[in-house]
Short mmCIF file of C-alpha atoms and ligand atoms in Angstrom, two decimals:
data_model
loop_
_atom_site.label_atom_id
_atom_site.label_comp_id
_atom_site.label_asym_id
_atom_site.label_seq_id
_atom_site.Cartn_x
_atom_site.Cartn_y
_atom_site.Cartn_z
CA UNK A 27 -27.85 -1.94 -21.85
CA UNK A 28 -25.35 -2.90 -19.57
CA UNK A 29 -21.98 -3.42 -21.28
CA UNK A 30 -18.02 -4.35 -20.25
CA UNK A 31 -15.53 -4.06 -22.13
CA UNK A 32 -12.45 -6.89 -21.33
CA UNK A 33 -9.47 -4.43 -22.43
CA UNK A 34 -8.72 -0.30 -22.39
CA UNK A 35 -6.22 -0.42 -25.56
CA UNK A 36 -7.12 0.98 -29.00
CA UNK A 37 -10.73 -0.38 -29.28
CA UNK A 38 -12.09 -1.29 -26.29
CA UNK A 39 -11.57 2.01 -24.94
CA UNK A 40 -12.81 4.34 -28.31
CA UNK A 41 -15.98 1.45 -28.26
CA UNK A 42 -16.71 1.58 -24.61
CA UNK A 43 -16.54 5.31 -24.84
CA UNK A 44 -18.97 5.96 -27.97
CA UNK A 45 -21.60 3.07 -26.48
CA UNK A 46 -21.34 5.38 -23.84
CA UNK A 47 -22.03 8.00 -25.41
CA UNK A 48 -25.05 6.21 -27.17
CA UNK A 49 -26.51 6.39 -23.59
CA UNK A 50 -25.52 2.46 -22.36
CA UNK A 51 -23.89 2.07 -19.40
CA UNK A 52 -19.97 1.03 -19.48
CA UNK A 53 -17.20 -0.39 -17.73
CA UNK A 54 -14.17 -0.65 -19.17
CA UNK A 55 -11.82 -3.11 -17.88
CA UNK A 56 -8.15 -3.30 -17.51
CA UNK A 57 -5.52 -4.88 -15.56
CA UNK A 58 -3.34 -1.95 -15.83
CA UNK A 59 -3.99 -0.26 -12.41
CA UNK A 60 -2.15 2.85 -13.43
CA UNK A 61 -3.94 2.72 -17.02
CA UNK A 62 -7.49 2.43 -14.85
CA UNK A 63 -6.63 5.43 -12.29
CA UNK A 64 -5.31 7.31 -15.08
CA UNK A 65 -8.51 7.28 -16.95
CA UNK A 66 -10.13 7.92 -14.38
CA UNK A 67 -8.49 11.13 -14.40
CA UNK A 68 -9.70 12.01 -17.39
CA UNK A 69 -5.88 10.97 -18.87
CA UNK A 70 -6.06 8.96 -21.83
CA UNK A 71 -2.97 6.44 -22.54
CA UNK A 72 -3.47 6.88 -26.36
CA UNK A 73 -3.42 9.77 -29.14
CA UNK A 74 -6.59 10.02 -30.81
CA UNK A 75 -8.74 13.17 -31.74
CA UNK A 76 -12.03 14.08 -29.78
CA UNK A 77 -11.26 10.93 -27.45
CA UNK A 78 -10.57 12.93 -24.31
CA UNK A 79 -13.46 15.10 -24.62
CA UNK A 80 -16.05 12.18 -24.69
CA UNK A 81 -14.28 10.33 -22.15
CA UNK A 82 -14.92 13.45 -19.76
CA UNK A 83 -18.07 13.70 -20.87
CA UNK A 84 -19.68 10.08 -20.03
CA UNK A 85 -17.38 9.91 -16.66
CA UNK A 86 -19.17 12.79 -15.20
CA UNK A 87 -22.58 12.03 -16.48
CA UNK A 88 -21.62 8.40 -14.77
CA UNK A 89 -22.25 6.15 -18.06
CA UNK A 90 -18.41 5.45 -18.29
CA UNK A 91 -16.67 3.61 -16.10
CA UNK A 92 -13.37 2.29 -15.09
CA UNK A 93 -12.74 -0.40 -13.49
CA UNK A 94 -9.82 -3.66 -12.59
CA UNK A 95 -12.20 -6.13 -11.03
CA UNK A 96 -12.70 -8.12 -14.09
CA UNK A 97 -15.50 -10.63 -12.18
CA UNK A 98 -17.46 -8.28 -10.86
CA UNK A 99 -17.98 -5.97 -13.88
CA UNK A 100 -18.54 -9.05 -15.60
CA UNK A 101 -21.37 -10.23 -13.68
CA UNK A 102 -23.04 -6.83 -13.63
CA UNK A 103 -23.13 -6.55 -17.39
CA UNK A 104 -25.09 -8.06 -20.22
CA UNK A 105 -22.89 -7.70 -22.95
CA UNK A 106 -19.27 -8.32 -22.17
CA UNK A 107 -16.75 -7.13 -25.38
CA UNK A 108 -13.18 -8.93 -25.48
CA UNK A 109 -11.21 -6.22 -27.09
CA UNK A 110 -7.52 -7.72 -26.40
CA UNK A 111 -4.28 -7.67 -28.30
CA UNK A 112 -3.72 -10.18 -30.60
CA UNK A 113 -0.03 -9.34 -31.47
CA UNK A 114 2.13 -11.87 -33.68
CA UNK A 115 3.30 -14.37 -32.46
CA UNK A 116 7.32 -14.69 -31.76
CA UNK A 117 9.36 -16.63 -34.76
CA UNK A 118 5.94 -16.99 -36.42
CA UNK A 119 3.15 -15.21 -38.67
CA UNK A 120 0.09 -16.56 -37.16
CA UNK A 121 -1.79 -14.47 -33.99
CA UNK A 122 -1.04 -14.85 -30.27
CA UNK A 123 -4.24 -15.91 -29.19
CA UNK A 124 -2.91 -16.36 -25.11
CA UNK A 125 -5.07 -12.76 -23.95
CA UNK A 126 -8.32 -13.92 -26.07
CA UNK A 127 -8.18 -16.81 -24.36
CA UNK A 128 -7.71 -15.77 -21.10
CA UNK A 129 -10.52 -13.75 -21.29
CA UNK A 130 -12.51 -15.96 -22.26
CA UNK A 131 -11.42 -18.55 -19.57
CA UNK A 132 -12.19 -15.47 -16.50
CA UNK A 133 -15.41 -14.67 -18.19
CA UNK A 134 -16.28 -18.69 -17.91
CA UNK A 135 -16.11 -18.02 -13.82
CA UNK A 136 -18.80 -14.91 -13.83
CA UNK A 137 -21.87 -16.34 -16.10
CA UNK A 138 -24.80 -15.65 -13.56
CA UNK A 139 -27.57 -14.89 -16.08
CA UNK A 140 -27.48 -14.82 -20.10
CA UNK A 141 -24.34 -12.65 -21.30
CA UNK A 142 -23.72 -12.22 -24.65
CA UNK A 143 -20.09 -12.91 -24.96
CA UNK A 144 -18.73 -11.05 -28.17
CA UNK A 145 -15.48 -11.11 -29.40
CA UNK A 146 -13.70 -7.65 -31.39
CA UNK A 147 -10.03 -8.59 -30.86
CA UNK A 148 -9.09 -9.25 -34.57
CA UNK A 149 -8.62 -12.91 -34.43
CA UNK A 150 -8.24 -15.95 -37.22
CA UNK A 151 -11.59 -18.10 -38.36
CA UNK A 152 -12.45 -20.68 -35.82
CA UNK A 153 -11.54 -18.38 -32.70
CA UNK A 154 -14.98 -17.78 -31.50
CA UNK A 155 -15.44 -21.67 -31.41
CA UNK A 156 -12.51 -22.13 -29.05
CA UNK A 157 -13.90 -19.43 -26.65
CA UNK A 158 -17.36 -21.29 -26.50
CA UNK A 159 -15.17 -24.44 -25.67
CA UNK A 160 -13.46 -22.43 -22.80
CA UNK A 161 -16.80 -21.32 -21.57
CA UNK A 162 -18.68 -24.05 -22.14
CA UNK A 163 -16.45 -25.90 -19.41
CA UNK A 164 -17.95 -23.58 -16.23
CA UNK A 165 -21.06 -22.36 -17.67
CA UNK A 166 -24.38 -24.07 -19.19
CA UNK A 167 -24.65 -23.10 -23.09
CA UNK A 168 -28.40 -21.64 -22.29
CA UNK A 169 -26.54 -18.85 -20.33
CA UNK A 170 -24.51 -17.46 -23.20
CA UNK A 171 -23.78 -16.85 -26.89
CA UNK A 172 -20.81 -16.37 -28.52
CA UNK A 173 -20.48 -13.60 -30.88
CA UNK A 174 -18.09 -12.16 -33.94
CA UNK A 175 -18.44 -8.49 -34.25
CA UNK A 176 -15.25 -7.11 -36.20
CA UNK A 177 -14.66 -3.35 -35.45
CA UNK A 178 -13.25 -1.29 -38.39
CA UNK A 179 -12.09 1.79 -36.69
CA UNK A 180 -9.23 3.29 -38.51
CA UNK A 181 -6.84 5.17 -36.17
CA UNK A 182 -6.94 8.87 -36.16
CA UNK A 183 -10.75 8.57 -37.65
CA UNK A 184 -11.74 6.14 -34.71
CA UNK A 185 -15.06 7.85 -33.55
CA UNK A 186 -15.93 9.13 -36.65
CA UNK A 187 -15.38 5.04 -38.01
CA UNK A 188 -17.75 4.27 -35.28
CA UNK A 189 -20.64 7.00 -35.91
CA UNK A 190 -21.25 6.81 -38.85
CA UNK A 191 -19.66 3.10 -40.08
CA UNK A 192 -20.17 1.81 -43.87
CA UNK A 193 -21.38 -1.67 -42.13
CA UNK A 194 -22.00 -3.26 -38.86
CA UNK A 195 -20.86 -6.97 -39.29
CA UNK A 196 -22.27 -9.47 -36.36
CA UNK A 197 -21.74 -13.06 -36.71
CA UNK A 198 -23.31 -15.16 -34.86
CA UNK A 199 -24.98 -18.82 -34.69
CA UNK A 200 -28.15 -17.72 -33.15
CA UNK A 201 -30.90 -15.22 -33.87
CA UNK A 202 -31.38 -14.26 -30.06
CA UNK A 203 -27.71 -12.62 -29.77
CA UNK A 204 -28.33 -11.25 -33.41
CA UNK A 205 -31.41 -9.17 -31.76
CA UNK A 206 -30.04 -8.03 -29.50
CA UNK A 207 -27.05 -6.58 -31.16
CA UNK A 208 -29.30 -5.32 -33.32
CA UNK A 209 -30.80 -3.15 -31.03
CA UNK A 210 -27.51 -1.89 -29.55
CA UNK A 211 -26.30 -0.89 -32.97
CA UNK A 212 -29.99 1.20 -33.71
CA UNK A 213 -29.06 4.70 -33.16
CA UNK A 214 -25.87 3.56 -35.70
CA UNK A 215 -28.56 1.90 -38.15
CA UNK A 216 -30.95 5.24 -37.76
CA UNK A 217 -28.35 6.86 -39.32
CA UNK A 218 -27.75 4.51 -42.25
CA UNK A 219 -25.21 2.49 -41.08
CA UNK A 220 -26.06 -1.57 -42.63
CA UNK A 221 -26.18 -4.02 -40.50
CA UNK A 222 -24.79 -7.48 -41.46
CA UNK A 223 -25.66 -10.72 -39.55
CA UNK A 224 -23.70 -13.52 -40.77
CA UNK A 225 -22.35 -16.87 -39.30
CA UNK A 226 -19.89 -16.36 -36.36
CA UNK A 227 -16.88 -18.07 -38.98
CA UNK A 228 -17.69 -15.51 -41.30
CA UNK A 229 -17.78 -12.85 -39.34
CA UNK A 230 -13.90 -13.50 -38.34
CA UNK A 231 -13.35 -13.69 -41.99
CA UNK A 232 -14.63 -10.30 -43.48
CA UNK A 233 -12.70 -8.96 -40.82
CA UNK A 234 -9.00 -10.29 -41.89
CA UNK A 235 -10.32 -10.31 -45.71
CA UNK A 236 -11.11 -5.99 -45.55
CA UNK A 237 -7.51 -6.03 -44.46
CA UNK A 238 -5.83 -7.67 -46.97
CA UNK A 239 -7.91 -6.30 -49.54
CA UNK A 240 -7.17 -2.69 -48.75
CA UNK A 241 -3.27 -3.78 -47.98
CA UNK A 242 -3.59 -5.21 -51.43
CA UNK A 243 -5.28 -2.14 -53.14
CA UNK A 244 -2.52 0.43 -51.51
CA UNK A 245 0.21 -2.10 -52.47
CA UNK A 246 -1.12 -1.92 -55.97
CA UNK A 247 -1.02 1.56 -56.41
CA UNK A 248 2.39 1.55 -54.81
CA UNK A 249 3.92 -0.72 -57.62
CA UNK A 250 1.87 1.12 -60.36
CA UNK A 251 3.58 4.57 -58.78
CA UNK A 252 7.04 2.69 -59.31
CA UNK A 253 6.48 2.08 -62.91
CA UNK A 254 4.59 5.72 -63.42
CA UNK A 255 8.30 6.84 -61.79
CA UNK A 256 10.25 5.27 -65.06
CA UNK A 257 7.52 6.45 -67.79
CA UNK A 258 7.10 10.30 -66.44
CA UNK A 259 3.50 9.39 -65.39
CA UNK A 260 1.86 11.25 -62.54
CA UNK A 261 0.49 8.35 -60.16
CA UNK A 262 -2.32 10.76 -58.47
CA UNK A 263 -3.52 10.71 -62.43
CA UNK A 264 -3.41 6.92 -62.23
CA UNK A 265 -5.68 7.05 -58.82
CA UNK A 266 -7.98 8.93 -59.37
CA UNK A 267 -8.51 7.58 -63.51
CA UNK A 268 -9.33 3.84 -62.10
CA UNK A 269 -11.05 5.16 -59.15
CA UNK A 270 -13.49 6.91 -60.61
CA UNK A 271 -14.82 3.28 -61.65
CA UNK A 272 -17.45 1.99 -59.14
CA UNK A 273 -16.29 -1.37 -59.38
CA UNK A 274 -12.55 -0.08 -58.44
CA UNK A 275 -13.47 2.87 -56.05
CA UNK A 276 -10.93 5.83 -55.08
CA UNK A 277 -10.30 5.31 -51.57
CA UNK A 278 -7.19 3.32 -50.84
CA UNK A 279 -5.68 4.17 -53.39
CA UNK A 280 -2.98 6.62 -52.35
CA UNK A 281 0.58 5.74 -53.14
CA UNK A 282 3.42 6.30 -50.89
CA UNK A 283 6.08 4.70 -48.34
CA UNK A 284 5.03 1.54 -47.54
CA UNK A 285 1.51 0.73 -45.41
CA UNK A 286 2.51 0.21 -41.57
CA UNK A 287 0.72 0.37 -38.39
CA UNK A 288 -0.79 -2.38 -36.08
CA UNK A 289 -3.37 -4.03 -38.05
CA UNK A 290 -1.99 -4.26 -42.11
CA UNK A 291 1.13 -5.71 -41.01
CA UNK A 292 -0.06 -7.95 -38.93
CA UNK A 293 -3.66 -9.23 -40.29
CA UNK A 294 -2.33 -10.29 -43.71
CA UNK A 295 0.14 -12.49 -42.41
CA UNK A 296 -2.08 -13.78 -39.79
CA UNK A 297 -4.27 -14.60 -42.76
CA UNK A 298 -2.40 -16.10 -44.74
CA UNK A 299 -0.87 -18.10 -41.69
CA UNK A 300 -4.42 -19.52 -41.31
CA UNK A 301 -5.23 -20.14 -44.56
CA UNK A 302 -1.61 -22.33 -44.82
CA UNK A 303 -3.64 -24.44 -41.33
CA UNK A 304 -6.15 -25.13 -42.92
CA UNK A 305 -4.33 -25.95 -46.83
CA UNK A 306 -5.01 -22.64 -48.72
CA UNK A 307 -2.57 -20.98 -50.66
CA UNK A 308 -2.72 -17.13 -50.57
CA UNK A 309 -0.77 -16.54 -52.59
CA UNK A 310 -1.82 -12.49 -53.67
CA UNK A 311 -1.44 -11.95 -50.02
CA UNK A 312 1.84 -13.12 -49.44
CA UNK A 313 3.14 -11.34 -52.58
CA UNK A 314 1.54 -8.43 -51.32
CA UNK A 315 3.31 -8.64 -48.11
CA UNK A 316 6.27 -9.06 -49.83
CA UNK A 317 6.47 -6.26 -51.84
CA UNK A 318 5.60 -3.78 -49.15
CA UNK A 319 8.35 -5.12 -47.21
CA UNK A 320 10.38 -4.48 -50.38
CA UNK A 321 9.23 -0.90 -50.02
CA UNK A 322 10.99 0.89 -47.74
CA UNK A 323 14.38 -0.92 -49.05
CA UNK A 324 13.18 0.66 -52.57
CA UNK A 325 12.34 4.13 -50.86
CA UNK A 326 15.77 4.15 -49.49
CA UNK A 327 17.45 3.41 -52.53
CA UNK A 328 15.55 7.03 -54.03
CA UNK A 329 16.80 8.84 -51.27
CA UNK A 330 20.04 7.88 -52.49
CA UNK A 331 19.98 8.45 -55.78
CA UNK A 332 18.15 11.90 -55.28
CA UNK A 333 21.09 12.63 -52.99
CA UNK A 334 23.27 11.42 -55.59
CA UNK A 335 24.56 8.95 -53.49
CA UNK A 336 26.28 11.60 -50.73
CA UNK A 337 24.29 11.06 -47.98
CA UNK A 338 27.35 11.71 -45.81
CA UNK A 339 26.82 14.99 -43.79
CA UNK A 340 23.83 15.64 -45.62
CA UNK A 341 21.06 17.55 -43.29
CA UNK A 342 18.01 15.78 -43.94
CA UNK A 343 14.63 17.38 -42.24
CA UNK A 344 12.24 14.59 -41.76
CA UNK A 345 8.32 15.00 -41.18
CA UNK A 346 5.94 12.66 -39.67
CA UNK A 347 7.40 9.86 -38.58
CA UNK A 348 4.04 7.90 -37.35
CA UNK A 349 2.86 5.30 -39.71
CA UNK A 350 0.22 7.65 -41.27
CA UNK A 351 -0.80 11.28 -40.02
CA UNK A 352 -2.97 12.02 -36.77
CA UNK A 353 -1.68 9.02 -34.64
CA UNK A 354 1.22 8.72 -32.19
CA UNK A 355 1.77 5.18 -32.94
CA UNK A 356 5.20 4.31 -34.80
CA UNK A 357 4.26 0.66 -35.57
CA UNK A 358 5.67 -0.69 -38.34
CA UNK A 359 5.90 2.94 -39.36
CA UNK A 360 8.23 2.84 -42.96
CA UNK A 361 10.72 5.72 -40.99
CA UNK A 362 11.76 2.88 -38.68
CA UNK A 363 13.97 1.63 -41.42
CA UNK A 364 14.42 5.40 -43.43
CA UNK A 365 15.93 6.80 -40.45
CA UNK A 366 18.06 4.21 -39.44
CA UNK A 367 19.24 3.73 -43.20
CA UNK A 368 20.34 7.69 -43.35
CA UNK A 369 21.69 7.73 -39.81
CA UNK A 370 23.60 4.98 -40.95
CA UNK A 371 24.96 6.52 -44.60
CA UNK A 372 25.95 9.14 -42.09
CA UNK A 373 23.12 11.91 -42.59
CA UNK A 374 22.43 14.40 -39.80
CA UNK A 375 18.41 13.86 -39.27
CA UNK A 376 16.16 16.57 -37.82
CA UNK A 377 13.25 15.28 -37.57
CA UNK A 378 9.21 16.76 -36.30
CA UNK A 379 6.17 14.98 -35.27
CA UNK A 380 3.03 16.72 -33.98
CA UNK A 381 2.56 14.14 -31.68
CA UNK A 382 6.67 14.81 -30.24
CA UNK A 383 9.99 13.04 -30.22
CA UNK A 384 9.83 9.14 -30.34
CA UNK A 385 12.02 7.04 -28.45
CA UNK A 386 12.87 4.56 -31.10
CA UNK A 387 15.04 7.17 -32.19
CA UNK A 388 16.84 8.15 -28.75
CA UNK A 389 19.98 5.86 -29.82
CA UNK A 390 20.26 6.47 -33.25
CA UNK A 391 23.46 8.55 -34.32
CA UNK A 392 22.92 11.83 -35.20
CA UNK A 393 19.07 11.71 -34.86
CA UNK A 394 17.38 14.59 -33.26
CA UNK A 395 13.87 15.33 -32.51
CA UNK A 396 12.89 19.51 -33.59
CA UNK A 397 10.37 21.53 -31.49
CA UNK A 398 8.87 23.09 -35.21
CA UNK A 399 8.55 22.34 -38.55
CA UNK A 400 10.58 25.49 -38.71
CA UNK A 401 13.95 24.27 -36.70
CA UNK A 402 13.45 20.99 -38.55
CA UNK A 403 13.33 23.11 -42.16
CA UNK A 404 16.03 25.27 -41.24
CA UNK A 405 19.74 24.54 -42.63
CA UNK A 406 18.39 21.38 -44.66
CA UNK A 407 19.56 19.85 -47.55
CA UNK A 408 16.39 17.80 -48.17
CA UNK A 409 12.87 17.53 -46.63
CA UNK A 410 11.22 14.20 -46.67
CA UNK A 411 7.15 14.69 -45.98
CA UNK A 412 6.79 11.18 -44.70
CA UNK A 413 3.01 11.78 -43.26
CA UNK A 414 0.47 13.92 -44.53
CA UNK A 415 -0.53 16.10 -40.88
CA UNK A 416 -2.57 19.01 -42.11
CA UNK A 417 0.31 20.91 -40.06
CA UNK A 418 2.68 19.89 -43.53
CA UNK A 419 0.25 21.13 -46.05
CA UNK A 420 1.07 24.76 -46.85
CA UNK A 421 4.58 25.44 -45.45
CA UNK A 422 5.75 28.18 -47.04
CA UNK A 423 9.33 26.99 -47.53
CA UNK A 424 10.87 29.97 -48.63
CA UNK A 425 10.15 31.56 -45.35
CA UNK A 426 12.08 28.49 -43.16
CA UNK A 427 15.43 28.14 -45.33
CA UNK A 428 17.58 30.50 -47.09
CA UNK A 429 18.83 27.04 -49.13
CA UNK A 430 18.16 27.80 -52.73
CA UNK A 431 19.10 24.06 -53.61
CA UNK A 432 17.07 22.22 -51.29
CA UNK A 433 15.37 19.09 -51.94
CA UNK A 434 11.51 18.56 -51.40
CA UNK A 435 10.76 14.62 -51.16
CA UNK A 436 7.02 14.72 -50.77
CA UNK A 437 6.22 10.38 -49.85
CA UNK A 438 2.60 11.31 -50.07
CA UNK A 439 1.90 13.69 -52.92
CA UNK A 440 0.95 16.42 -50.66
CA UNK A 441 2.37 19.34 -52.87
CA UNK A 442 1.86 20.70 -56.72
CA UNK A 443 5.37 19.90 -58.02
CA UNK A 444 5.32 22.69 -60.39
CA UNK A 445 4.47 25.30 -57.22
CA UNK A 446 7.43 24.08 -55.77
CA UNK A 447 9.39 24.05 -58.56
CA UNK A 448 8.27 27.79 -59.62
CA UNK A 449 9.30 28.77 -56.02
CA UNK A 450 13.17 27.17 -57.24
CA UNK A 451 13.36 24.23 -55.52
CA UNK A 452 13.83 20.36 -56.32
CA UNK A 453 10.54 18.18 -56.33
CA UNK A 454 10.53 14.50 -56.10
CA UNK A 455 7.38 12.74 -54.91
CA UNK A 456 6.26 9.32 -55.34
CA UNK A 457 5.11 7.47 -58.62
CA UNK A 458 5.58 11.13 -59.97
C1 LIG B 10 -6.83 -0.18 -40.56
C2 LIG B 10 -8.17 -0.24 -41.32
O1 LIG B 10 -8.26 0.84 -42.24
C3 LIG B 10 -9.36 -0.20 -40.36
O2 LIG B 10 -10.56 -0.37 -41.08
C4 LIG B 10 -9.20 -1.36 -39.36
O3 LIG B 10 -10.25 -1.35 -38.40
C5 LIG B 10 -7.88 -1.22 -38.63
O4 LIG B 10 -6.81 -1.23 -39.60
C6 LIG B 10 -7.76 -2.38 -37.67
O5 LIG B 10 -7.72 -3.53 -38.13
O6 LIG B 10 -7.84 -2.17 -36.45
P1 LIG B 10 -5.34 1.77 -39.47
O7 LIG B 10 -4.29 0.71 -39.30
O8 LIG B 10 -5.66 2.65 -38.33
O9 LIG B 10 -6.74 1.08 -39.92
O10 LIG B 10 -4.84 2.71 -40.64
P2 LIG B 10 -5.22 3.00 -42.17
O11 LIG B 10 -5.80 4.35 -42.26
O12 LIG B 10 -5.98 1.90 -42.76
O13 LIG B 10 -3.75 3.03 -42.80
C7 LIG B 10 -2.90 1.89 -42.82
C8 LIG B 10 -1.66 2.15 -43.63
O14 LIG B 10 -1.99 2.28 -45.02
C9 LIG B 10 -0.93 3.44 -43.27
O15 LIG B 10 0.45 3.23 -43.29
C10 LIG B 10 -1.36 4.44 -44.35
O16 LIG B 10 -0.43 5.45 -44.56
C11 LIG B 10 -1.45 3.49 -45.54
N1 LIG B 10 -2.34 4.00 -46.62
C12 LIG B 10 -3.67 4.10 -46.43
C13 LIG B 10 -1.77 4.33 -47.86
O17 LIG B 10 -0.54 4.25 -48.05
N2 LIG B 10 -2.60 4.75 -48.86
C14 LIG B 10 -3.94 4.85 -48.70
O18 LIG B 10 -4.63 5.24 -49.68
C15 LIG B 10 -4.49 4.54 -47.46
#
């Protein structure tokens, strides 16, 4: 089938490349010209693992392409994907919906035959009726369909999310489109993938709902690790106890600094910004946004009392400093307040990323980026393991610092605290 995808960031460029790679033929669309002749390249504008090698492959064998002329990829396609961001809005929780919409309005000018018009930007319930609207103003509604189909890629694990996925949600108000997608998703379904067809509404809604529900599982755990902290429970006990129970499951249920990135964040307020439109209280949502906001305030608060309040001078090695391990994005990432709070108390930071130095940080006092987990070690008073790279799993600490005191703050459990502590030095990790 002939697809285009409306958009090179995050998904419309891991999609476009593994329907490539499922042997359709692509275009992936973007107004960035330097993003477009970059990728053509064979340079991709984001971190994620195994990406680059499938982008190379389906370039050469000509089922990927790259293109900026919106209209005309448009026209030549079947299938057109609107995989745009739908950031926050400014001085407000609900989404900006100005690049959906715009899409939808150029699409409006290209319908020549019957294009299935499907929408994977996350966006709030009743989106997909104001794109028909918008389309339905240049083209005749026998021509096209307008379709919900939710991606669930998590970063880091993005083609692996979309090979083998746990469902395939379509929504969609008519059983043609639902075919169709049907038979686009088949080598997904072969595999045991389940496919979902459900009204368009709907469709929006699972998407936003999986968010907040796995917001609201970590943000549990994180609040049962604070009160495991003040009874001398271990919180990994706690996981994997009540995950063990179907009904509960284990995944999602790791405690640390608080959840970041560029969907949590964002979705559950969106959600519960739509739900206030349309009368709805939310109110576990909002309380879970609240306490993870809470959270880095409370992880700050540790720091200082492990330091026993002298943070002044204090070398403090910090690593990972992405919102979760294997990604290069710092959105909403919980060090974009830890950092600033110990720069501030006057701490000398050294701090390593595998994916290199960040530029959030370039003004911060005292803040410097190290070329190894090794210079960042070295001369520390404390390490804080804010992500869990595999790269931080076995670092034989003994052999980096000749500081018999120093500190190991492990924020995601990474470590046996009684290896650590056998080895002589101080273990503090969370909800343990
Ligand atoms: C998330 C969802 O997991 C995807 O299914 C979804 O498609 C995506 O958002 C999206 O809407 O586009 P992502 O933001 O890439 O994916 O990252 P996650 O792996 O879900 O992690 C989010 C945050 O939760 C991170 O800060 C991570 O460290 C934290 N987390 C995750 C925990 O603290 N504990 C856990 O057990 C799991």
């Amino acid at each position: 089938m002939k697809l285009c995808m409306i958009g090179t960031g995050y998904v419309g460029l891991v999609s476009g490349v593994c329907f490539s790679d499922l042997g359709n033929d692509v275009v992936c669309v973007d107004k960035d010209i330097n993003k477009i002749q970059n990728l053509k390249k064979g340079i991709i504008p984001i971190y994620e693992p195994g990406l680059e090698e499938l982008v190379l492959k389906n370039y050469k064998n000509k089922r990927l392409n790259f293109s900026t002329n919106l209209k005309d990829s448009v026209r030549k396609s079947d299938i057109i994907f609107i995989c745009v961001g739908t950031p926050t809005k400014k001085n407000s929780n609900s989404a900006d919906l100005t690049q959906v919409y715009s899409a939808g309005n150029e699409i409006s000018k290209c319908i020549n035959k019957f294009k299935i018009i499907i929408n994977k930007s996350t966006v709030p319930v009743t989106t997909g009726d104001e794109i028909e609207k918008i389309i339905l103003k240049k083209a005749n509604k026998k021509y096209f369909s307008v379709v919900s189909n939710p991606e669930f890629l998590r970063e880091g694990e993005a083609i692996r999310d979309f090979i083998y996925p746990d469902r395939i949600v379509v929504g969609s108000n008519d059983n043609r489109s639902k075919k169709i997608l049907k038979n686009l998703y088949s080598p997904l379904i072969s595999k045991g993938a389940k496919f979902i067809a459900t009204q368009r509404r709907a469709a929006e809604l699972i998407k936003y709902a999986s968010n907040a529900f796995l917001a609201t599982k970590i943000t549990f755990i994180n609040e049962i690790a604070n009160l495991c902290e003040k009874t001398g429970i271990d919180v990994e006990d706690i996981s994997i106890g009540i995950g063990l129970d179907k009904r509960i499951g284990s995944r999602f249920l790791r405690a640390g600094p608080s959840y970041g990135g560029s969907c949590f964040p964002k979705d559950t307020k969106a959600l519960v910004s739509t739900a206030d439109k349309f009368k709805t209280n939310l109110s576990v949502v909002k309380s879970v946004i609240k306490s993870n906001n809470l959270r880095s305030d409370l992880l700050s608060k540790r720091v200082s009392l492990i330091l026993k309040n002298k943070i002044k001078n204090k070398i403090v090695s910090f690593l990972g400093v992405t919102f979760k391990a294997n990604t290069d994005d710092m959105r909403d990432s919980s060090s974009l307040k830890l950092i600033p709070f110990l720069s501030k108390k006057g701490a000398k930071i050294k701090y390593y990323d595998p994916t290199g130095s960040k530029k959030e940080f370039k003004k911060l006092k005292n803040v410097q980026f190290s070329n190894s987990i090794q210079d960042s070690i070295k001369g520390s008073d404390i390490v804080i393991i804010h992500t869990e790279w595999n790269d931080f799993k076995s670092i034989n600490f003994k052999k980096f610092t000749k500081n018999k005191k120093l500190i190991i703050y492990d924020m995601r459990n990474i470590y046996s605290p009684d290896k650590i502590k056998k080895n002589g030095f101080k273990y503090f990790g969370i909800g343990r």
